Coordinates of C-alpha atoms in Angstrom, one line a residue:
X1 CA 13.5 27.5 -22.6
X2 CA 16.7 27.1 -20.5
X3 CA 14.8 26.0 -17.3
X4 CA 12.6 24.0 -19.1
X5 CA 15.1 22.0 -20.8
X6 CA 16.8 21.7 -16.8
X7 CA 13.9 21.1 -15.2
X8 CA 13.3 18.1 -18.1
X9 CA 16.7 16.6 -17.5
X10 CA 16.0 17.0 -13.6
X11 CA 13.1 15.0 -14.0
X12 CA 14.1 12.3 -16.2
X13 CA 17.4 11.8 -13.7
X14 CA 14.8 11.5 -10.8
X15 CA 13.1 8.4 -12.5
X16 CA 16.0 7.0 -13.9
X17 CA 17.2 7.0 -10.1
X18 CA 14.1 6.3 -8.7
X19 CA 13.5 2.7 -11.1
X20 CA 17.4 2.1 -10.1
X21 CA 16.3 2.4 -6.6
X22 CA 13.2 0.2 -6.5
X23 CA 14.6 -2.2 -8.8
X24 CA 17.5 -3.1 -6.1
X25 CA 14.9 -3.2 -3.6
X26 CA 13.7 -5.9 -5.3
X27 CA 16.7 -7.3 -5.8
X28 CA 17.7 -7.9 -2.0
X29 CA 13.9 -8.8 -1.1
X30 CA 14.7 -11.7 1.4
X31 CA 12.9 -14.6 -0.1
X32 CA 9.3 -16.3 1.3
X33 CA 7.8 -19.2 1.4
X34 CA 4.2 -20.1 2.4
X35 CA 1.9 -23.0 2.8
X36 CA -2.1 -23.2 3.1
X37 CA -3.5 -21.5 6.3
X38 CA -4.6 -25.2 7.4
X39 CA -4.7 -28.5 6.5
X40 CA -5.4 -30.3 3.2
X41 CA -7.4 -33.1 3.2
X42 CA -8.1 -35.6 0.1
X43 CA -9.8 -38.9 -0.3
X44 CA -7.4 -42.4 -1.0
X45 CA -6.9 -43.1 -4.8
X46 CA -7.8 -39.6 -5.6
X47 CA -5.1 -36.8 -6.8
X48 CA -4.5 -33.7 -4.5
X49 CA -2.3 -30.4 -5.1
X50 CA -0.2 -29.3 -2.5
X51 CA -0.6 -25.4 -2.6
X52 CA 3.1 -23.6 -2.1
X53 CA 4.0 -20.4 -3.2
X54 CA 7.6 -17.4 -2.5
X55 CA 8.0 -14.5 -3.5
X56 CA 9.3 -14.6 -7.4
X57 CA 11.5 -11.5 -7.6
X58 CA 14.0 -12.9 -10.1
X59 CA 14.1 -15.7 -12.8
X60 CA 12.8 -19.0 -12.2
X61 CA 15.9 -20.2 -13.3
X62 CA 17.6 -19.9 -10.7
X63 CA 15.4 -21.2 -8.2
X64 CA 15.5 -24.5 -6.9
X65 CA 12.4 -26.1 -5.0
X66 CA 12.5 -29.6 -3.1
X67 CA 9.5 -31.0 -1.6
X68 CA 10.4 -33.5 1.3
X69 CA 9.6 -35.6 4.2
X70 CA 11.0 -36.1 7.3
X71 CA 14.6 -35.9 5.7
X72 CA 16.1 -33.9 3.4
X73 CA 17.2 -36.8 0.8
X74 CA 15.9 -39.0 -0.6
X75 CA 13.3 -36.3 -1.5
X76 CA 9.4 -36.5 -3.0
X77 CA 10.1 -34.1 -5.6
X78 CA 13.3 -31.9 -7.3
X79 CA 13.3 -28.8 -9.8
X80 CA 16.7 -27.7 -9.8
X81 CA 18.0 -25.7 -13.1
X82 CA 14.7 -25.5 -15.0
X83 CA 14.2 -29.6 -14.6
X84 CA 12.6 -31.8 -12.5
X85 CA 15.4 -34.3 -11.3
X86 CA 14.6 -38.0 -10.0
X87 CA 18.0 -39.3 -8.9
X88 CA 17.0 -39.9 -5.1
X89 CA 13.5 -39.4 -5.5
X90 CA 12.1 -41.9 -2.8
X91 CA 10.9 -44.8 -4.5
X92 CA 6.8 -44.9 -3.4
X93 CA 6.5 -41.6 -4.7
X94 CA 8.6 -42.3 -8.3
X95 CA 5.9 -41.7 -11.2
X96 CA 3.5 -40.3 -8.8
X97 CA 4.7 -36.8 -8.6
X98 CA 4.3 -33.5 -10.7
X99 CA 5.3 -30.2 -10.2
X100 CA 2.7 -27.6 -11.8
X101 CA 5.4 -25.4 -13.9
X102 CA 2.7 -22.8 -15.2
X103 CA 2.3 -21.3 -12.2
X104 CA 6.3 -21.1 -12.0
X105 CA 6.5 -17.4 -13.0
X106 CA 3.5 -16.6 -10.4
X107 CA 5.8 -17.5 -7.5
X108 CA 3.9 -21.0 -7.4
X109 CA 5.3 -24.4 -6.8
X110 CA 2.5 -26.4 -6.2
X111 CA 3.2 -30.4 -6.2
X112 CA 1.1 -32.6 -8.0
X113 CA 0.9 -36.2 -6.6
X114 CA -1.6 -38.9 -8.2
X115 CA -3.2 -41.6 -6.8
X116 CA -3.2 -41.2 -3.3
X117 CA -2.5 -43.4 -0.5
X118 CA -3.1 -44.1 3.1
X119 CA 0.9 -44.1 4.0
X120 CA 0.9 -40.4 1.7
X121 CA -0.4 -38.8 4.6
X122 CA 1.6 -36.7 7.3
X123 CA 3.6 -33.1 6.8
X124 CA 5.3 -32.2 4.1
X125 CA 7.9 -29.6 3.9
X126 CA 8.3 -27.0 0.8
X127 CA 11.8 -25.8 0.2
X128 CA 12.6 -23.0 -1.9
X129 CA 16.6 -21.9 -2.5
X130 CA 17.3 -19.0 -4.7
X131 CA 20.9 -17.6 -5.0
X132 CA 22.5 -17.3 -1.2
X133 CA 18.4 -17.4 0.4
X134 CA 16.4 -20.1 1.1
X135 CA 13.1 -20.5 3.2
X136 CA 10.4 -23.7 3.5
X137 CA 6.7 -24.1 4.6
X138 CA 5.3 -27.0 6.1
X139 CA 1.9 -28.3 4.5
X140 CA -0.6 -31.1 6.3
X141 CA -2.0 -34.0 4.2
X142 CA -4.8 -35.3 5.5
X143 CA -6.2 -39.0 3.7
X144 CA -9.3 -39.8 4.2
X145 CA -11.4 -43.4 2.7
X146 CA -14.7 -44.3 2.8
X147 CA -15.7 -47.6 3.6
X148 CA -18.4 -50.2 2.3
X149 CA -22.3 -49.5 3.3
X150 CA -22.9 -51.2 6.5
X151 CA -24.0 -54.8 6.4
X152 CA -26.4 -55.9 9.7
X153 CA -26.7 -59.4 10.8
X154 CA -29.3 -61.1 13.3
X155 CA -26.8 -63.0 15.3
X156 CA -28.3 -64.9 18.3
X157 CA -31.2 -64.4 21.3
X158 CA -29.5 -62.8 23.7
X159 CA -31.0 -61.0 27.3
X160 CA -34.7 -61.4 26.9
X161 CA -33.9 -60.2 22.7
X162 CA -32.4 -60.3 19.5
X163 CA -28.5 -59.5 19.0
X164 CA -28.5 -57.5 16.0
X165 CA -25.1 -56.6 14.8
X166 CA -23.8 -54.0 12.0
X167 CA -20.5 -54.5 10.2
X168 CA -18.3 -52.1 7.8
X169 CA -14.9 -52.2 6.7
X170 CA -12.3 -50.1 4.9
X171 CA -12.4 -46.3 6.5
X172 CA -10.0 -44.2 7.5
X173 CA -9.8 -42.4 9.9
X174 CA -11.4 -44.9 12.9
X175 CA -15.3 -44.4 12.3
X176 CA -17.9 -43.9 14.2
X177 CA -20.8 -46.7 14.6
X178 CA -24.4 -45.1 15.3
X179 CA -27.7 -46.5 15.8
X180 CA -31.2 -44.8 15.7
X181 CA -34.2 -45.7 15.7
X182 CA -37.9 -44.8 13.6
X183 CA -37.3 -40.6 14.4
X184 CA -34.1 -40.6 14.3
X185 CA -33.1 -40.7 17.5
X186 CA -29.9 -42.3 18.7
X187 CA -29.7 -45.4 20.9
X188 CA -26.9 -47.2 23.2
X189 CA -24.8 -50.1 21.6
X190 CA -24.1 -53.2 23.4
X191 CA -21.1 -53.8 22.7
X192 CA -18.2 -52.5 19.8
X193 CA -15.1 -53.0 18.7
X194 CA -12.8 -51.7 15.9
X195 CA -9.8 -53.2 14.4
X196 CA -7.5 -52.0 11.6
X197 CA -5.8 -54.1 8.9
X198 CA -1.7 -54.2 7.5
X199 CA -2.3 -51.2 5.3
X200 CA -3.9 -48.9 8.3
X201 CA -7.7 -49.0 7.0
X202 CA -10.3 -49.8 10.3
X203 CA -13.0 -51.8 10.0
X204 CA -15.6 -51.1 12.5
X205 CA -18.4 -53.1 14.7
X206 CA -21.4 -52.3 16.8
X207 CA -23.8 -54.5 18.5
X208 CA -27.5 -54.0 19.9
X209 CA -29.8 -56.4 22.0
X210 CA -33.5 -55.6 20.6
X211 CA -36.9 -56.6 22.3
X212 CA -40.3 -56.5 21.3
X213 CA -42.0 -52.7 20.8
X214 CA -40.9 -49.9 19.5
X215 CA -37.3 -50.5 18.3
X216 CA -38.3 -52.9 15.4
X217 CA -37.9 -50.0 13.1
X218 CA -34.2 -48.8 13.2
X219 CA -31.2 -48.3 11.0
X220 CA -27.5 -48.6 11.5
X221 CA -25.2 -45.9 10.1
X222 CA -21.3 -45.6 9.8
X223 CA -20.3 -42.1 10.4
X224 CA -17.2 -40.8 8.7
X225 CA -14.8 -39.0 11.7
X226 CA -13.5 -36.1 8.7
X227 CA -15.7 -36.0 6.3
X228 CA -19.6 -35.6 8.6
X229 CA -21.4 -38.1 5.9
X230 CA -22.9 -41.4 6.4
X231 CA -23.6 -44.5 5.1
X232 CA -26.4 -46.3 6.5
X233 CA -28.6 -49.5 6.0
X234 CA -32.2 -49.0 7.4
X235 CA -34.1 -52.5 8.9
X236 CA -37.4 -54.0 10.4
X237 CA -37.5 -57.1 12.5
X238 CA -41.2 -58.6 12.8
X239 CA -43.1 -59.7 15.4
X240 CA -42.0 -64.0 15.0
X241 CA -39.0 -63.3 15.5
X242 CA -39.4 -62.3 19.2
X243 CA -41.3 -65.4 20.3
X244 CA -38.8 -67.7 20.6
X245 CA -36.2 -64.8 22.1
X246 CA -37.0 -66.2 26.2
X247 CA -36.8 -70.3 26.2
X248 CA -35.0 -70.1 28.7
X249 CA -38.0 -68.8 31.1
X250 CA -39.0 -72.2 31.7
X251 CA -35.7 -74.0 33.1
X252 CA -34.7 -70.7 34.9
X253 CA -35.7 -72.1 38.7
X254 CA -33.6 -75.2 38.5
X255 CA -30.8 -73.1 37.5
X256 CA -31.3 -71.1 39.9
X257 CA -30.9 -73.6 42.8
X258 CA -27.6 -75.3 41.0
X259 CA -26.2 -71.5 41.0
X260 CA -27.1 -71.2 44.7
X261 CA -25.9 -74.3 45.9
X262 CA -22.5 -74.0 43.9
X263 CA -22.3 -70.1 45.0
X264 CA -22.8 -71.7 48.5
X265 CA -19.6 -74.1 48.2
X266 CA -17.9 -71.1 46.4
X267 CA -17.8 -68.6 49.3
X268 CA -16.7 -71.8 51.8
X269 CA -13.7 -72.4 49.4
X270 CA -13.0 -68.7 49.0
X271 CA -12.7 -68.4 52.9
X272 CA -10.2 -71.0 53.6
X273 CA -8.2 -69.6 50.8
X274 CA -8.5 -66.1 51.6
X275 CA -6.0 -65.9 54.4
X276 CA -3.3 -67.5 52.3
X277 CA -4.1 -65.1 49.0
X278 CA -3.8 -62.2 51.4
X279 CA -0.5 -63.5 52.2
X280 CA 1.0 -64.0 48.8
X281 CA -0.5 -60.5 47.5
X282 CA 1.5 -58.7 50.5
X283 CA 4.5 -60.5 49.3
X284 CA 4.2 -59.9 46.1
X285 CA 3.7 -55.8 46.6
X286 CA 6.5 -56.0 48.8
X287 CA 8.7 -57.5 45.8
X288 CA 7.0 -54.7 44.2
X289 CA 7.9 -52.0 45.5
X290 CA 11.6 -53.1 46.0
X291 CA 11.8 -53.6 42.4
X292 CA 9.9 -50.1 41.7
X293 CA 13.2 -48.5 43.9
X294 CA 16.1 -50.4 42.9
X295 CA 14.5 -49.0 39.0
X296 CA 14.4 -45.5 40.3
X297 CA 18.3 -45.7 41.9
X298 CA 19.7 -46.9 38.5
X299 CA 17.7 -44.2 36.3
X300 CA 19.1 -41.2 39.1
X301 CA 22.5 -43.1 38.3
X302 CA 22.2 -43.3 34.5
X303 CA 21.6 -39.5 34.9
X304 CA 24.6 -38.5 37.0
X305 CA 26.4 -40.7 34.7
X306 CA 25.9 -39.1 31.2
X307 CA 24.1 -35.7 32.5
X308 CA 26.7 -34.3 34.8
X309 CA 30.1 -34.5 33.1
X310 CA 33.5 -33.4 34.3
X311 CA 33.7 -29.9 33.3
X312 CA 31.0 -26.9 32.5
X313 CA 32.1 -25.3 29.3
X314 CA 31.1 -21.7 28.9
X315 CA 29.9 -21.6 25.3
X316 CA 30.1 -18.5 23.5
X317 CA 29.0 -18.2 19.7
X318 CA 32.1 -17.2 17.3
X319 CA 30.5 -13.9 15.3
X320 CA 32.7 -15.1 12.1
X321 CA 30.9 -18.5 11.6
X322 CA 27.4 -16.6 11.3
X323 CA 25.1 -16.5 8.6
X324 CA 24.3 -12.9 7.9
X325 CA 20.5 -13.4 8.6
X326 CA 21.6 -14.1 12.1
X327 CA 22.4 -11.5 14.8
X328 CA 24.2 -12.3 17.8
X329 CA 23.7 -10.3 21.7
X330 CA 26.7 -8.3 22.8
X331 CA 28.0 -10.9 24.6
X332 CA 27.5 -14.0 22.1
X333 CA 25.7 -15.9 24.0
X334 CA 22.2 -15.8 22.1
X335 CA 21.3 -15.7 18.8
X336 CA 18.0 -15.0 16.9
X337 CA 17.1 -15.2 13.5
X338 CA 15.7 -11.7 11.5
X339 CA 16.2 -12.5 8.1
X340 CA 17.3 -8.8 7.3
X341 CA 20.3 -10.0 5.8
X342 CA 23.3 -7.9 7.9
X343 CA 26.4 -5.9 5.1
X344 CA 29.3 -8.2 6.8
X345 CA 31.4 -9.9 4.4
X346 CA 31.4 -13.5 2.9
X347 CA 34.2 -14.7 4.6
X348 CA 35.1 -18.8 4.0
X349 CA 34.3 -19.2 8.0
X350 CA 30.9 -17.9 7.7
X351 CA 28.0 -20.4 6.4
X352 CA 25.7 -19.7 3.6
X353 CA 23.1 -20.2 2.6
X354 CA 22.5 -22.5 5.6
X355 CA 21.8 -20.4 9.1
X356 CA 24.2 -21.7 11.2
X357 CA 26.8 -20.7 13.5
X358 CA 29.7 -22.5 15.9
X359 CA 30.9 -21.8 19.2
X360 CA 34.3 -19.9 19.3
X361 CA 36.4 -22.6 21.2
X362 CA 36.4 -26.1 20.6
X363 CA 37.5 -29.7 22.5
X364 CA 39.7 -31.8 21.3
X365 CA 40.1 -33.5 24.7
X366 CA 38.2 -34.1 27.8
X367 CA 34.3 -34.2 29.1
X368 CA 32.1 -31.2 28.8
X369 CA 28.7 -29.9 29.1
X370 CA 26.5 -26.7 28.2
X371 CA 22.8 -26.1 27.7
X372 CA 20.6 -24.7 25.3
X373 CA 17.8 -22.4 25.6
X374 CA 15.3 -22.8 22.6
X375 CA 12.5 -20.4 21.8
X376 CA 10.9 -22.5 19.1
X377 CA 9.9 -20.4 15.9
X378 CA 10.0 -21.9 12.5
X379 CA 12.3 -24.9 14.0
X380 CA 15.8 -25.4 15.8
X381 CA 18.3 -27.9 16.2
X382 CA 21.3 -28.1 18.5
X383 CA 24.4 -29.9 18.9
X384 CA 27.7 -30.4 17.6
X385 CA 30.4 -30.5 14.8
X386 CA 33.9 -31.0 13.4
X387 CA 35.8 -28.0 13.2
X388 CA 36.0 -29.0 9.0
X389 CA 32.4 -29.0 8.6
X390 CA 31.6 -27.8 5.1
X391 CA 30.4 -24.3 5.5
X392 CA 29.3 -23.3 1.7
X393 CA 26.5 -24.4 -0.2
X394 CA 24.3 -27.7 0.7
X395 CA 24.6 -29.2 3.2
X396 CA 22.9 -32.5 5.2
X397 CA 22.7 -32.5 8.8
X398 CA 24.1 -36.0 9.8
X399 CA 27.1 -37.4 11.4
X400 CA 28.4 -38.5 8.1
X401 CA 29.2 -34.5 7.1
X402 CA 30.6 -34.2 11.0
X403 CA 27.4 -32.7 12.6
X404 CA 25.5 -34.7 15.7
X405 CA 22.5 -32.6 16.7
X406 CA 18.5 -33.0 17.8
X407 CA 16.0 -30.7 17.8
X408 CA 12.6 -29.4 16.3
X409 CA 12.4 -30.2 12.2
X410 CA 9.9 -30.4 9.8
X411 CA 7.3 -30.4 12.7
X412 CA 8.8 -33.1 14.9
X413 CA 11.1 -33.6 17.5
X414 CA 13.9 -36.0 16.2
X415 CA 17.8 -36.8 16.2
X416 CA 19.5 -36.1 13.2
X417 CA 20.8 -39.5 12.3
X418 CA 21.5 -41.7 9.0
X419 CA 20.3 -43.0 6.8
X420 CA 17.0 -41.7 8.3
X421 CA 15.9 -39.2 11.1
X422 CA 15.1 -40.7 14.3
X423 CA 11.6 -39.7 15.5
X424 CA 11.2 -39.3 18.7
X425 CA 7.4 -38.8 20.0
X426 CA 7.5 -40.3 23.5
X427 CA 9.4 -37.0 24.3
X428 CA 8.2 -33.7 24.5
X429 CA 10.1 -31.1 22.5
X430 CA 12.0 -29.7 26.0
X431 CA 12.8 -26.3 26.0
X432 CA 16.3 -26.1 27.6
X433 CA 18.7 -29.1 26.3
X434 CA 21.9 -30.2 27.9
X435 CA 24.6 -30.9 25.5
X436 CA 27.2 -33.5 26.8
X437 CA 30.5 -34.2 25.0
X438 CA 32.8 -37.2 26.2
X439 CA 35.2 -36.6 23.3
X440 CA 37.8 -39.7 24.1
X441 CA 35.1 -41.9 24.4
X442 CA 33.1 -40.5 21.3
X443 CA 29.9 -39.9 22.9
X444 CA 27.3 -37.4 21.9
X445 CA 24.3 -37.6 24.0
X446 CA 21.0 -34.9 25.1
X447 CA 18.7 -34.3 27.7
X448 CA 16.2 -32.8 28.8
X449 CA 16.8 -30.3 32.0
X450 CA 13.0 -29.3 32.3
X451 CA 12.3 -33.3 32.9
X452 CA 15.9 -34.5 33.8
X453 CA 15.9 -37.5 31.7
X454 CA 17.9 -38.7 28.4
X455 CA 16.7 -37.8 25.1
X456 CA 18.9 -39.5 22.7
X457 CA 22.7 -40.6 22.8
X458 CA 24.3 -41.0 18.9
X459 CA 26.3 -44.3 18.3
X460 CA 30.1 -44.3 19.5
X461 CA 32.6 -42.0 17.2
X462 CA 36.3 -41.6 16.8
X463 CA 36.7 -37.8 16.4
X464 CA 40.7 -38.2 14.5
X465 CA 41.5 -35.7 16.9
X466 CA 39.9 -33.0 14.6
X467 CA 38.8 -30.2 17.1
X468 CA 35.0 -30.2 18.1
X469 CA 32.9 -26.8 18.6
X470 CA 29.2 -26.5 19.5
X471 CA 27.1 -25.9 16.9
X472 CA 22.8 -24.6 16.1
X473 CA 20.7 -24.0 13.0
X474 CA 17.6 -21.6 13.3
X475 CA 15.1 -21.5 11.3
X476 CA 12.2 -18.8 11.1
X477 CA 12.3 -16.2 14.0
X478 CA 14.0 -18.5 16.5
X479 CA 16.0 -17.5 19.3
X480 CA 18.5 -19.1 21.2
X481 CA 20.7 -18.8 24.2
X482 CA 23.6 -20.7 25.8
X483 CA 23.9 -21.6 29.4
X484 CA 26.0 -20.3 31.5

């Protein structure tokens, strides 16, 4: 009975322990976010759910989820403390917007938003903060509309035919206009054009020159790009219609003989002028061409300018000012994000939740330069910041809280400015970036060493004379390096 009762006790301390174990696990799960595999795609004026779910280890709470644009604030939608909040909710989406609470519990935050517009569409991100861990997804909205049922006109006698022509408006995206004839077959437009109104809906035009036979029986379809369905309007021309299409049969040999006799005068004209145009158009390429250069000599000086300053810093990464998720080389001068979340302690240099980190010596004079090495994973931005830069809790990425920085956010390539982020498509994300500092003057500018050219330059600044360090966010399995 003795061994029984120890062997009891044994086991019952084994699944006490065990349930400790696991439930701590649990506890320090790092927390994640996902989106759909792909994009979601809805019609205008209809409501879509934006699918988003994390991993829902402790009480909802505690959790905090923003759904946002291209910026951080003003936001579409905020649950923070059990309630949705609407103080800088952005004002197209205020009373459009629902987050779907019952699924809460499940480690869902889907977003609700009604009525949908063309200007809705576009990436939007899903952020999730829980405790000291955060993590975000990025979800595609695609808006599609279907436009009116073509309308087809008989316009004018054209070529020997009719010129039929086949209107429709209000589509998006651009359609596509497609004729066929009685089997179905497809035949060649004469002519098209598409044009799209102020609030981004195309409206579409196709022409065709019939003749008598078989393409008196034919239909005109608009063909929506997303969606593969049709809307078409079927038509039959008869047989009067085509007798009056050539009139012009009869007076065609006395135009003829005006069009030879002023073709005639033409080329005579166009010879006595031809040695002078020749003259003017070598000219002309001449001025060209030394235009083209003097261009070229400015844009190599605007580059040794603001690309090549005084002084190479040596950047290395200051271990102390790292968020815990983020794991520095030996010598500190690459970083990559794991999210395994390192035992070092929560010192006040050391930013959280936020994965950042600052270079260990700063400027408070002078003009410098390092560069960047990015290996994009789930985004990246690079720049600068005041020594005082607030290291705890939120924080917004804008020279306003001391940080000047570009790089790859929410799916674009964009400086961090205010009020709003600066897009900037014409540039492709690069993936080394020169930092250059001129700290008297106040200049902040980037560029890009893979295509030697500028990629943004922030408004002047007075720094007060606080000290300036180098400074990166990663997000999702990104790495980064500094050079040299």
């Amino acid at each position: 009975m003795l061994s029984a009762f120890h062997l009891c006790s044994s086991l019952t301390a084994f699944v006490v322990y065990g349930l400790f174990f696991r439930a701590h696990e649990l506890q320090t799960a790092p927390l994640n976010v996902t989106g759909p595999p792909g994009p979601i795609t809805v019609a205008m004026g209809e409501d879509v759910v934006l699918p988003c779910r994390f991993s829902a280890e402790q009480s909802v709470q505690e959790t905090e989820v923003v759904w946002f644009r291209e910026q951080f604030s003003p936001f579409v939608h905020r649950y923070k403390g059990g309630q949705d909040q609407y103080g800088e909710q952005m004002p197209q989406y205020q009373g459009r917007t629902e987050l779907l609470k019952d699924g809460l519990a499940k480690g869902s935050v889907d977003l609700k938003i009604f009525h949908i517009r063309l200007s809705d569409r576009g990436n939007y991100t899903c952020f999730v903060h829980r405790g000291l861990d955060y993590d975000e997804a990025v979800v595609e909205l695609k808006v599609t509309a279907s436009g009116s049922a073509p309308l087809v006109a008989l316009e004018q006698y054209q070529g020997g035919g009719i010129r039929v022509a086949c209107r429709s408006a209000g589509w998006y995206p651009q359609p596509q206009v497609l004729w066929r004839d009685s089997h179905g077959r497809h035949l060649p437009s004469h002519s098209e054009s598409v044009t799209q109104d102020e609030s981004g809906l195309f409206a579409a035009e196709s022409s065709i020159i019939l003749t008598r036979g078989p393409y008196q029986n034919l239909s005109c379809a608009i063909r929506h790009a997303l969606q593969s369905q049709e809307r078409g309007s079927p038509f039959y021309i008869s047989d009067a219609f085509f007798q009056n299409a050539r009139p012009w049969m009869t007076a065609l040999g006395v135009v003829l003989v005006a069009v030879f006799a002023l073709l005639t005068i033409a080329v005579y004209l166009f010879k006595i002028k031809g040695k002078q145009e020749k003259k003017i158009a070598m000219q002309e390429a001449a001025l060209r061409d030394r235009d083209a250069e003097i261009e070229k000599q400015a844009e190599e000086l605007a580059w040794r300018r603001y690309a090549v300053p005084i002084e190479e810093a040596k950047v290395v990464l200051d271990p102390d000012t790292a968020h815990c998720d983020l794991v520095l080389s030996d010598d500190c001068k690459s970083v990559k994000r794991q999210d395994t979340r390192q035992d070092i302690p929560d010192i006040p240099e050391r930013f959280n939740p936020w994965r950042c980190v600052l270079g260990r010596e700063g400027f408070t004079s002078g003009r410098y330069y390092w560069e960047v090495e990015a290996v994009d994973g789930g985004g990246w931005t690079v720049g600068v910041s005041r020594e005082d830069v607030k290291r705890k809790g939120e924080i917004e990425f804008k020279p306003e809280e001391g940080i000047w920085a570009v790089g790859q956010w929410a799916g674009h390539f964009q400086a961090l400015t205010s009020p709003n982020r600066t897009l900037l498509p014409e540039i492709q994300t690069p993936k080394r970036i020169r930092v250059s500092l001129d700290y008297e003057e106040g200049r902040v500018a980037f560029f890009s060493v893979d295509e030697e050219i500028p990629i943004f330059t922030f408004p002047l600044v007075s720094f007060e004379g606080i000290r300036v360090l180098p400074w990166v966010w990663l997000g999702p399995g990104t790495w980064l390096k500094m050079w040299p």
